[in-house]
PDB file of C-alpha atoms in Angstrom:
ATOM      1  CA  UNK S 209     -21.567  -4.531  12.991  1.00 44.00           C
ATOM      2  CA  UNK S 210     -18.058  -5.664  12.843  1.00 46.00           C
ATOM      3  CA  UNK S 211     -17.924  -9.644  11.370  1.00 46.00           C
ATOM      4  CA  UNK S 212     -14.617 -11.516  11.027  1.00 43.00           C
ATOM      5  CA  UNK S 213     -15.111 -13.219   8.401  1.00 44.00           C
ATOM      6  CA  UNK S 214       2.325  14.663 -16.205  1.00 40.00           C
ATOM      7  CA  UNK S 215       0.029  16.682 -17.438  1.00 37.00           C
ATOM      8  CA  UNK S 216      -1.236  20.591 -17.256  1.00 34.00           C
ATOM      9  CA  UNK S 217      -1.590  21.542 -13.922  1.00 36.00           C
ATOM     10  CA  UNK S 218       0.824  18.895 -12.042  1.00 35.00           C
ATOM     11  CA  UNK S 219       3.090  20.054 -10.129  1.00 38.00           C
ATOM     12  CA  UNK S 220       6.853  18.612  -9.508  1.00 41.00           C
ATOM     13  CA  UNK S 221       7.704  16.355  -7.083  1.00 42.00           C
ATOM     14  CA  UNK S 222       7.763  18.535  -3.412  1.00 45.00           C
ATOM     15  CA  UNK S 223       9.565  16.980  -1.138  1.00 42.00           C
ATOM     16  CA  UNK S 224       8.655  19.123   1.777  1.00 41.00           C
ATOM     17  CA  UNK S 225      10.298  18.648   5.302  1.00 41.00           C
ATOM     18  CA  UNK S 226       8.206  18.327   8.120  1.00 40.00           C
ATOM     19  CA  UNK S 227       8.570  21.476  10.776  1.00 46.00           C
ATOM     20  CA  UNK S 228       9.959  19.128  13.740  1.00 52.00           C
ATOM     21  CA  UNK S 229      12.867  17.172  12.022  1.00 50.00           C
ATOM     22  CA  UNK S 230      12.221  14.417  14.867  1.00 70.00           C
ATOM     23  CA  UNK S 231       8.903  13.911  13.123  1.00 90.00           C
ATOM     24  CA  UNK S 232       8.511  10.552  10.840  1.00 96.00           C
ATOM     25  CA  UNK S 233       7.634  11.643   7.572  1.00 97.00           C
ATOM     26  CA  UNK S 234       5.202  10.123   5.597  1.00 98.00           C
ATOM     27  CA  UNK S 235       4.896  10.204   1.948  1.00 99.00           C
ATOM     28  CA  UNK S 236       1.188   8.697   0.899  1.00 99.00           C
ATOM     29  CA  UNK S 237       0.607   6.773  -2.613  1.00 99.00           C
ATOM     30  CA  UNK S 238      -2.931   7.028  -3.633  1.00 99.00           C
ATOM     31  CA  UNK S 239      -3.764   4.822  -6.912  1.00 98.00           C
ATOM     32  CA  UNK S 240      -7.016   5.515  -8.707  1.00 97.00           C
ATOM     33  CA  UNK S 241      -9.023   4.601 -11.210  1.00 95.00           C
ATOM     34  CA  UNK S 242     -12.221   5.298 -11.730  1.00 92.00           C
ATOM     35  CA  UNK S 243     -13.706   6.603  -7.838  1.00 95.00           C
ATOM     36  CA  UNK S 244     -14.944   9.803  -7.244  1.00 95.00           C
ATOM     37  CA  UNK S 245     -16.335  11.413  -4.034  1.00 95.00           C
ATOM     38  CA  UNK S 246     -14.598   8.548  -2.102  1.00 97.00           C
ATOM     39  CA  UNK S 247     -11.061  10.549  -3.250  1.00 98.00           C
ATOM     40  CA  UNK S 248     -12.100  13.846  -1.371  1.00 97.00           C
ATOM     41  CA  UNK S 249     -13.198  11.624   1.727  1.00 97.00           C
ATOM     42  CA  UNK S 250     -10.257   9.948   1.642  1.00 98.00           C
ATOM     43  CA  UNK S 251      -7.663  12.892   1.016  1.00 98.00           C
ATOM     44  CA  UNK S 252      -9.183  14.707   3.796  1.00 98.00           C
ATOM     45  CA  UNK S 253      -9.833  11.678   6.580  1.00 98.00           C
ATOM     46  CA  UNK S 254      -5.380  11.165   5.930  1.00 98.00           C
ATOM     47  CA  UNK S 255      -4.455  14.495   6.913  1.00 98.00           C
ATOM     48  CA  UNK S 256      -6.156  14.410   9.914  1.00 98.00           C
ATOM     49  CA  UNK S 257      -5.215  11.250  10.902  1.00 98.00           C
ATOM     50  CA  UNK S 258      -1.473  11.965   9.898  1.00 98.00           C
ATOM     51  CA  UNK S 259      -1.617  15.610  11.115  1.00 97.00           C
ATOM     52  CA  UNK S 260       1.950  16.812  11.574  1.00 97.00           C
ATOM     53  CA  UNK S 261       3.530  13.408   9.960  1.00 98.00           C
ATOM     54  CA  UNK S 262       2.112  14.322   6.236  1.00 98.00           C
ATOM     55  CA  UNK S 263       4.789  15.042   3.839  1.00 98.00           C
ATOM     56  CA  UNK S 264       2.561  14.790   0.910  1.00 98.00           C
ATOM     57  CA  UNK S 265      -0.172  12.778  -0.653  1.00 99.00           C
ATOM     58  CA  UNK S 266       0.775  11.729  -4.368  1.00 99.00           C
ATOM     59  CA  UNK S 267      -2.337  10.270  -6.285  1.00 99.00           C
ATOM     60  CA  UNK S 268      -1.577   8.145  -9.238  1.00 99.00           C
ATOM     61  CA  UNK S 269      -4.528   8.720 -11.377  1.00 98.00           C
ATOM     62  CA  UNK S 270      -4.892   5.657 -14.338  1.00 97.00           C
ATOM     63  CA  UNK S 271      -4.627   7.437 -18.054  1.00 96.00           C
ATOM     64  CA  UNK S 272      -7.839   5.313 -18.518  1.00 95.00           C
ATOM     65  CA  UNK S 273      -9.608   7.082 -15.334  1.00 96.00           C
ATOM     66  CA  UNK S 274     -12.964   9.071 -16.568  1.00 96.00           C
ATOM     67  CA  UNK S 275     -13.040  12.716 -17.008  1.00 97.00           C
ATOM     68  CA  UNK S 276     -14.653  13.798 -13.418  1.00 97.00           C
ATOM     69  CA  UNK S 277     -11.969  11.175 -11.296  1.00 97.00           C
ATOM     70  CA  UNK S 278      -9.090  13.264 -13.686  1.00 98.00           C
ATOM     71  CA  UNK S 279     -10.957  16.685 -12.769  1.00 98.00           C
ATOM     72  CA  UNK S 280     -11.260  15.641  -8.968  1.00 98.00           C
ATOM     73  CA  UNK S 281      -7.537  14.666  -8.420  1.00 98.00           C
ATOM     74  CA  UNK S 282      -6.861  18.012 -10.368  1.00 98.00           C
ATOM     75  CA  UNK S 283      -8.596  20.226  -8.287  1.00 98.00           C
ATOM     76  CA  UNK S 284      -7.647  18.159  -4.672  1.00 98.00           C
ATOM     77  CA  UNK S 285      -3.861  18.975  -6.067  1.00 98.00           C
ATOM     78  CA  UNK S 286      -4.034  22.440  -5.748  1.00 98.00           C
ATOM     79  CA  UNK S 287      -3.787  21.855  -2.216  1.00 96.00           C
ATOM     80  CA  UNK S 288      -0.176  22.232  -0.793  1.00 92.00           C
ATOM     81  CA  UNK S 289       0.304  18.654   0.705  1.00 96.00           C
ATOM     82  CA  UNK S 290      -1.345  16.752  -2.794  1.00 98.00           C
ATOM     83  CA  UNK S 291       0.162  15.820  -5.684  1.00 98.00           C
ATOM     84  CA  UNK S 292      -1.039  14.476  -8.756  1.00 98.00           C
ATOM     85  CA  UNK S 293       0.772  12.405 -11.211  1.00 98.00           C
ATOM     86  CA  UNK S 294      -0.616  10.401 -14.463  1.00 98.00           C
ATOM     87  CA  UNK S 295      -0.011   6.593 -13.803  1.00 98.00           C
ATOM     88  CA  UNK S 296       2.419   5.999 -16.685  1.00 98.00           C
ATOM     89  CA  UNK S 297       2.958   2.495 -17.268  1.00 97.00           C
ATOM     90  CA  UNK S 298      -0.710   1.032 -17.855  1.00 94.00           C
ATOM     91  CA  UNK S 299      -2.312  -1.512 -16.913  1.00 94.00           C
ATOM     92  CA  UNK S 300      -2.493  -2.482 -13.292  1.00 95.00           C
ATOM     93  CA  UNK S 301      -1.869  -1.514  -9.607  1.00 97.00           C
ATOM     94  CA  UNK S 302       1.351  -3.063  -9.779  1.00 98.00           C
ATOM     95  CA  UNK S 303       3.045  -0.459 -11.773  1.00 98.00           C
ATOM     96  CA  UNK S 304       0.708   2.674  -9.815  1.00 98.00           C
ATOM     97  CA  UNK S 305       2.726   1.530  -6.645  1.00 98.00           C
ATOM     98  CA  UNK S 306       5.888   1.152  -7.757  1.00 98.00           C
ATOM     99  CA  UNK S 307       5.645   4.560  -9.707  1.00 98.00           C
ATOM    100  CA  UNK S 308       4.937   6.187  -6.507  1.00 98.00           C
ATOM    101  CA  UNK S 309       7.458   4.548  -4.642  1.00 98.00           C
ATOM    102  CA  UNK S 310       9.778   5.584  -6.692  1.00 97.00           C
ATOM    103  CA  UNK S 311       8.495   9.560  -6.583  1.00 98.00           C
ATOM    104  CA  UNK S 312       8.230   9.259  -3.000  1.00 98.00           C
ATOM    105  CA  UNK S 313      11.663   8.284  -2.209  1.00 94.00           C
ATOM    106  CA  UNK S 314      12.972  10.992  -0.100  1.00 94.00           C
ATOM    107  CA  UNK S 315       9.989  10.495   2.035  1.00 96.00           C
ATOM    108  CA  UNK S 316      11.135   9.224   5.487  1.00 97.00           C
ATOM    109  CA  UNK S 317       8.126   6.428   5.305  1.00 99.00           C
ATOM    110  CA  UNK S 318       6.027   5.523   2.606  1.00 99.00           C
ATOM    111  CA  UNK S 319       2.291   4.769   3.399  1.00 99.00           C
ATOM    112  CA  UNK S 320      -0.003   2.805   0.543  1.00 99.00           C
ATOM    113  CA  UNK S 321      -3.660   3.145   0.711  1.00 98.00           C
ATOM    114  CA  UNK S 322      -6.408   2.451  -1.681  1.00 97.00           C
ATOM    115  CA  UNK S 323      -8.680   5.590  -3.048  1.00 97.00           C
ATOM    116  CA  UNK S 324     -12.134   3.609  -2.589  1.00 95.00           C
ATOM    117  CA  UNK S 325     -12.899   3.621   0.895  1.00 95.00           C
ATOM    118  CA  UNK S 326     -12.637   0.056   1.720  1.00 96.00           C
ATOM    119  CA  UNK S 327      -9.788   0.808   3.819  1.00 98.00           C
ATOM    120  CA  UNK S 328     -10.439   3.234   6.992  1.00 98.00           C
ATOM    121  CA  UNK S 329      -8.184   6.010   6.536  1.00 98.00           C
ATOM    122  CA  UNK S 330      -8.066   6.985  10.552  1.00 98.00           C
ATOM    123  CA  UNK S 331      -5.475   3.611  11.016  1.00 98.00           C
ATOM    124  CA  UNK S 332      -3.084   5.171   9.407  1.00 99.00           C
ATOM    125  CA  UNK S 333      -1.853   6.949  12.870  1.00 98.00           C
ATOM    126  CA  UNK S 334      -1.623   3.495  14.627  1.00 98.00           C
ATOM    127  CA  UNK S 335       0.627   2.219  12.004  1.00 98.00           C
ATOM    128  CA  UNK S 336       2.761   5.667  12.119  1.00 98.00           C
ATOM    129  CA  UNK S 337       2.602   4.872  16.214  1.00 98.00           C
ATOM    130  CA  UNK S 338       3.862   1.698  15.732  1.00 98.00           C
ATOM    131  CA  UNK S 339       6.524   2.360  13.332  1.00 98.00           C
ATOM    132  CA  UNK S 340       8.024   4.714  15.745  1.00 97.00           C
ATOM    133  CA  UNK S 341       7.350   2.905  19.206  1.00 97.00           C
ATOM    134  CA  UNK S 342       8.310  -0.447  17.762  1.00 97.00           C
ATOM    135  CA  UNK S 343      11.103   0.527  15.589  1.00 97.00           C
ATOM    136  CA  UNK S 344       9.447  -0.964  12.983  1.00 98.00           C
ATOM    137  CA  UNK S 345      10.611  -0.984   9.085  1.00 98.00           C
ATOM    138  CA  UNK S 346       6.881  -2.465   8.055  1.00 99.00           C
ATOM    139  CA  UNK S 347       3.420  -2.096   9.574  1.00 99.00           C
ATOM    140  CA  UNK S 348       0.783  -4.055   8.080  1.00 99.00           C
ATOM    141  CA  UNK S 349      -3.092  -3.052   8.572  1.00 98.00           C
ATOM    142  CA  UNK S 350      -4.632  -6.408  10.033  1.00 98.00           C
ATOM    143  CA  UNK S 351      -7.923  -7.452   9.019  1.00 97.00           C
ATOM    144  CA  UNK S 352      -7.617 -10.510  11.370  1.00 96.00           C
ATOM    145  CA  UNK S 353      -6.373  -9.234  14.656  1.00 93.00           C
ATOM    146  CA  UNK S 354      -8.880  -9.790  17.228  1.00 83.00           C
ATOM    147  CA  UNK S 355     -10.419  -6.671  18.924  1.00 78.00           C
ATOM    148  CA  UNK S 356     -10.750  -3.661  16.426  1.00 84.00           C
ATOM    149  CA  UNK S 357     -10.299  -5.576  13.606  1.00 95.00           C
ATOM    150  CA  UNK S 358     -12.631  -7.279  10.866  1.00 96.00           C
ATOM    151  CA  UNK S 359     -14.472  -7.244   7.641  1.00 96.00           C
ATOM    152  CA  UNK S 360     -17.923  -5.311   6.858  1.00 96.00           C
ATOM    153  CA  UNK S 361     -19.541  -6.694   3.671  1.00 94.00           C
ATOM    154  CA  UNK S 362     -16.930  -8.878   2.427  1.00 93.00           C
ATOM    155  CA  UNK S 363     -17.484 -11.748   0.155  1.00 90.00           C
ATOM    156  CA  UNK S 364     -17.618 -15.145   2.329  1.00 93.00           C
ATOM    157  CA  UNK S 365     -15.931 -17.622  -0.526  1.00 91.00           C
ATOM    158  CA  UNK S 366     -13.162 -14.816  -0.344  1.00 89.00           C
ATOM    159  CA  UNK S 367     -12.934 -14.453   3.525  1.00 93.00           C
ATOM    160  CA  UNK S 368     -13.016 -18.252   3.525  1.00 93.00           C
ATOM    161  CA  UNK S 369      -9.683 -18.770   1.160  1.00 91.00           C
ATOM    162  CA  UNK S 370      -8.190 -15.598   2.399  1.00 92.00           C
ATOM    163  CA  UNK S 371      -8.022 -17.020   6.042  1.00 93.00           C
ATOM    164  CA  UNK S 372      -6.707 -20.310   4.485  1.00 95.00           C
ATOM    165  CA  UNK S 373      -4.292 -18.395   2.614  1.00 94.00           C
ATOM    166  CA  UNK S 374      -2.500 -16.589   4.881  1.00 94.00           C
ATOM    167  CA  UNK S 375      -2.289 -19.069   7.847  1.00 95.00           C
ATOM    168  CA  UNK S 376      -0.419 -20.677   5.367  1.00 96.00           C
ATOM    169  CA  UNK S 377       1.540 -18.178   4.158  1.00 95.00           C
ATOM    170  CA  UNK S 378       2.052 -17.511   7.790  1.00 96.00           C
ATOM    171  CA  UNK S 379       3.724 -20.992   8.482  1.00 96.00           C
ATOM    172  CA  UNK S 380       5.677 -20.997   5.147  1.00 96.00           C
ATOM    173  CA  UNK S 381       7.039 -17.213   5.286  1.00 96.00           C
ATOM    174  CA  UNK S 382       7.787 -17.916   9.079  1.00 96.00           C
ATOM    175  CA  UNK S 383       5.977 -14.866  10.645  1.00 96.00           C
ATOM    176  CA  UNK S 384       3.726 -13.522  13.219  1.00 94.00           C
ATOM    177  CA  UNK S 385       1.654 -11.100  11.044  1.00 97.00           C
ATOM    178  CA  UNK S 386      -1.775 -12.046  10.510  1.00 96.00           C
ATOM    179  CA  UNK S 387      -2.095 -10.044   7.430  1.00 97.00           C
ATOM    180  CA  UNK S 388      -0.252 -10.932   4.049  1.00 96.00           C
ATOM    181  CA  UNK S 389      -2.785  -9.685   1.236  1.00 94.00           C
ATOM    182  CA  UNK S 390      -3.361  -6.582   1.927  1.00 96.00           C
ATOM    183  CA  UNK S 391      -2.477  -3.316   0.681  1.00 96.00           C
ATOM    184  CA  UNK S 392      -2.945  -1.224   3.543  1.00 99.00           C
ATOM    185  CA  UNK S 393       0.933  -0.826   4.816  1.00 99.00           C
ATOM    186  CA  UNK S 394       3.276   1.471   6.114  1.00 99.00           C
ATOM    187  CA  UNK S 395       6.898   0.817   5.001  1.00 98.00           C
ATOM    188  CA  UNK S 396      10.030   2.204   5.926  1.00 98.00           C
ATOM    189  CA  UNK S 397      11.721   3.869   3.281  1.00 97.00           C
ATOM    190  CA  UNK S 398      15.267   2.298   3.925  1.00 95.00           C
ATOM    191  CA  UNK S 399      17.434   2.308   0.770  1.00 95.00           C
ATOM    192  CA  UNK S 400      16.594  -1.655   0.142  1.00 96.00           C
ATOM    193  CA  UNK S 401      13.321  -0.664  -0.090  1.00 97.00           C
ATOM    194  CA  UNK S 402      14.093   1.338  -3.380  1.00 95.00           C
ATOM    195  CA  UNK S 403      16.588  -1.411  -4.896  1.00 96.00           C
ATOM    196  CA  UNK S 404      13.435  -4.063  -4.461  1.00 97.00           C
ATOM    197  CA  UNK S 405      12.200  -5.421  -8.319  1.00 97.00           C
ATOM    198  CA  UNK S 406       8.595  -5.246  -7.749  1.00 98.00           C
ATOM    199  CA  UNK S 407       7.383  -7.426 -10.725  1.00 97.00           C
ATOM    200  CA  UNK S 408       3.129  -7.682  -9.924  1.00 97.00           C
ATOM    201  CA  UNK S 409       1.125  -5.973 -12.181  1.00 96.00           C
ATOM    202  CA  UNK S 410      -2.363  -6.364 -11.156  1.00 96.00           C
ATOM    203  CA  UNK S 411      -3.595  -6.337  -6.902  1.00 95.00           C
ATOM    204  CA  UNK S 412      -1.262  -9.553  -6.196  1.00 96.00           C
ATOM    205  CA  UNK S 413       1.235  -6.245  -5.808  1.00 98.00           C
ATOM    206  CA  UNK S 414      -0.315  -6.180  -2.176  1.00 97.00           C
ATOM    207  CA  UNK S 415       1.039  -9.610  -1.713  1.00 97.00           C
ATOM    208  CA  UNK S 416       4.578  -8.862  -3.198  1.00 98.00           C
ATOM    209  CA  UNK S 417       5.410  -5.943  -1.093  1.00 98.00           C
ATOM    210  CA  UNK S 418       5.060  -7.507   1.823  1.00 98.00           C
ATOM    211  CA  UNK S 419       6.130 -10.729   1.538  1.00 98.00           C
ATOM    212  CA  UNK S 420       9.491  -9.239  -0.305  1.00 98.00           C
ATOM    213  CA  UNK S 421      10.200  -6.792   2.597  1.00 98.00           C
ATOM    214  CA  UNK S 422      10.134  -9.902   5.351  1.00 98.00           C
ATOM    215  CA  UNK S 423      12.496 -11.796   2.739  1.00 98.00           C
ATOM    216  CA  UNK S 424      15.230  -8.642   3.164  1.00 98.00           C
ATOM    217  CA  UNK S 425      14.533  -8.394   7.084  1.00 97.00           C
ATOM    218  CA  UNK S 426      12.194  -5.457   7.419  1.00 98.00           C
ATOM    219  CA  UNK S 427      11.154  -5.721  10.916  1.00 98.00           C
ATOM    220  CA  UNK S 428       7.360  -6.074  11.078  1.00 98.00           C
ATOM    221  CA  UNK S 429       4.546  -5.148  12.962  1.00 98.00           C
ATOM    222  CA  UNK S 430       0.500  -4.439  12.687  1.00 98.00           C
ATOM    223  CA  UNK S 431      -2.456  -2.577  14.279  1.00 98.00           C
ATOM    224  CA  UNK S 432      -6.158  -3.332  13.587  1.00 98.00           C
ATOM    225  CA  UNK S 433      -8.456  -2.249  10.837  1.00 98.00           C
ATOM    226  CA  UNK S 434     -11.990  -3.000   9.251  1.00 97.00           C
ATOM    227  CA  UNK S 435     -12.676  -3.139   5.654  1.00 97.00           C
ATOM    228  CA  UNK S 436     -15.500  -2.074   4.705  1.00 96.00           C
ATOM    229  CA  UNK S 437     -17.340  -2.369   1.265  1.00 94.00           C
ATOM    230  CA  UNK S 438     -17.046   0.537  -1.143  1.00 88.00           C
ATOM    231  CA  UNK S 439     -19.838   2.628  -1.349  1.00 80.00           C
ATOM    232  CA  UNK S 440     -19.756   3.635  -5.477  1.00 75.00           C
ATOM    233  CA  UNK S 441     -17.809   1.989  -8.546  1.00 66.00           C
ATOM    234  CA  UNK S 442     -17.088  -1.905  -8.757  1.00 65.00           C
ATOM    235  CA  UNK S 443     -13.696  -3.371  -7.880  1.00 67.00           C
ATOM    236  CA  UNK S 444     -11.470  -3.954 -10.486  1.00 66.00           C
ATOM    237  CA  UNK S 445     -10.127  -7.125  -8.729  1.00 62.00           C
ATOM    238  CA  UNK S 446     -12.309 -10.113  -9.855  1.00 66.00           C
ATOM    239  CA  UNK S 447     -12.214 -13.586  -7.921  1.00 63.00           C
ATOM    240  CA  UNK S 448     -10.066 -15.161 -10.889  1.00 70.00           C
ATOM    241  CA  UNK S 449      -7.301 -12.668 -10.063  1.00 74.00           C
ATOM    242  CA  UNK S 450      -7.279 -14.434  -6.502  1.00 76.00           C
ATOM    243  CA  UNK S 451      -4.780 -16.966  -7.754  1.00 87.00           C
ATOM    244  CA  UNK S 452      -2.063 -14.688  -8.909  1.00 93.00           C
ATOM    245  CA  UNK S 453      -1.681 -13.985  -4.704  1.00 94.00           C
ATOM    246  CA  UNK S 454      -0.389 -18.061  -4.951  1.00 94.00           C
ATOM    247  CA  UNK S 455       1.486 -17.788  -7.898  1.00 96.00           C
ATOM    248  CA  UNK S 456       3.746 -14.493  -6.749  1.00 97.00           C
ATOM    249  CA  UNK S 457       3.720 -16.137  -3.053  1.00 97.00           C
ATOM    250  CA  UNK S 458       4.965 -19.113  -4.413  1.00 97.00           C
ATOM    251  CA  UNK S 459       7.728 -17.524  -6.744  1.00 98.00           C
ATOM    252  CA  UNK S 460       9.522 -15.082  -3.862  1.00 98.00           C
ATOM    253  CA  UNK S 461       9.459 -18.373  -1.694  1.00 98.00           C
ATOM    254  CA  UNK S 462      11.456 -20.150  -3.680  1.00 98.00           C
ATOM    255  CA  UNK S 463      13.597 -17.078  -4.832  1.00 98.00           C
ATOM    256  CA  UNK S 464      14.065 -16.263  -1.299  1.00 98.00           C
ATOM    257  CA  UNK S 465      16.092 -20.081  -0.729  1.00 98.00           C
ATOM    258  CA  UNK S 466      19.274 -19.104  -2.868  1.00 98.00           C
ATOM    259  CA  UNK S 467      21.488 -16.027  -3.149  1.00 96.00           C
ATOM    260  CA  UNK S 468      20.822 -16.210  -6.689  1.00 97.00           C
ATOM    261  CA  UNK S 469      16.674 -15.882  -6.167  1.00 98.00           C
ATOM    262  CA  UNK S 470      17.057 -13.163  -3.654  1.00 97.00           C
ATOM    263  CA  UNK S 471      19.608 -11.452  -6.335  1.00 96.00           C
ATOM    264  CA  UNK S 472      16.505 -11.386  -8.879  1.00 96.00           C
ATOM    265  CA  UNK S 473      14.042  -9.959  -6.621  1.00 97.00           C
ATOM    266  CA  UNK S 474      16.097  -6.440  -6.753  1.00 97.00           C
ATOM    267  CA  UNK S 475      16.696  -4.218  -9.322  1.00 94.00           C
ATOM    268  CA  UNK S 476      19.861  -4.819 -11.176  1.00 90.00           C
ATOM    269  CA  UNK S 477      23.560  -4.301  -9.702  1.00 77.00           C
ATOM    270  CA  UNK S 478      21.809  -4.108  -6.088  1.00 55.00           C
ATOM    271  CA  UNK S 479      24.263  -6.467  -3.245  1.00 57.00           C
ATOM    272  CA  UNK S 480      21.988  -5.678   0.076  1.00 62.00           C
ATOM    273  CA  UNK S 481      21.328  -9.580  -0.356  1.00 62.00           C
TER     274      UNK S 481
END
């Protein structure tokens, strides 16, 4: 019920070209840390859910990451259309993401997903959908939109502030999407995307790069998804770490007032301001 509350073996970057060159092609980043059989279930439920539109699928495995996750993203790389690259600036999500941005920038989108089954790989062809019927240079998985969407086994303190959060953001930020914390997105890889200074290191990365993207214009849109609980591990995102999602809200607000703030929230000697 639906509620609403580089190492041996890798291989270089691919950069493969879809068959169709009309296709939208869609490079994945996969972080992970510690999962296991929820890799393989992911991995697989993406390509059949992106069929023709998967470039590759680049897995960002944590130095940390025990011996069986390292052994399970080494053997899913042998596969043409996976990748597998050692996270290399540790710790965090923050720098996972922005490491595979970065390797995934002749992709002609850039899809984000989390390896631990919380998020249901089979939306991944709505938000492809959208980005091509809408024109669309961000698509956000929505947790909140009515219909489809929703939460299965979430935490209800959590579900509670996260509704709070984002109405507000929603206000503040000045847009329609109902979903502002979440890493599930589809972005366009337009060159701004690569000048952006992503600065999160830990999960308030899911709030940065999609907040940021609005700030520069990306023209958004979302679909519906349901979370659901993972099945193995424990997450590595305790309710403390809630407050850094204010914090780095807070601080691209107020950098997003002045030329000067929006100057700081790319890389150096960028001018798409």
């Amino acid at each position: 019920m639906v509620s609403k509350k580089q190492s041996p073996g890798i291989r270089p970057t691919k950069n493969m070209q879809t068959k169709d060159s009309n296709l939208l092609s869609v490079g994945v980043i996969l972080p992970v840390f510690d999962e296991t059989d929820s890799i393989s279930e992911v991995t697989g439920k993406l390509e059949q859910a992106l069929g023709p539109h998967l470039e590759e699928i680049l897995i960002i495995v944590s130095p940390k990451s025990q011996d069986e996750t390292k052994k399970i993203c080494a053997e899913l790389a042998k596969k043409k259309n996976i990748r597998m690259e050692i996270q290399e600036d540790n710790p965090g999500l923050g720098p996972a993401i922005k490491q595979g941005m970065a390797s995934l920038k002749g992709s002609g989108a850039i899809l984000w997903i989390d390896s631990d089954g919380e998020a249901d790989p089979a939306t991944a062809k709505l938000m492809v959908e959208a980005m091509v019927r809408k024109n669309a240079d961000l698509v956000v998985a929505s947790r909140w939109l009515n219909g489809r969407a929703g939460f299965i086994g979430y935490d209800n303190t959590k579900f509670f502030l996260n509704y709070w959060f984002r109405n507000i953001l929603k206000v503040i930020f000045m847009t329609p999407l109902s979903e502002l914390t979440y890493g599930y997105k589809l972005f366009r890889n337009k060159p701004i995307l690569q000048q952006m200074n992503w600065e999160s290191r830990w999960h308030d990365i899911a709030t940065e790069t999609t907040l940021k993207p609005l700030v520069f214009g990306f023209k958004p849109a979302q679909v519906p998804t349901v979370w659901t609980k993972r099945k193995e591990g424990v997450s590595k995102n305790p309710f403390k770490n809630n407050f850094r999602y204010v914090y780095r809200a807070a601080q691209i607000r107020l950098l997003s007032l002045t030329r000067a703030g929006r100057r700081k929230m790319l890389k150096p000697r960028s001018t798409n301001l």
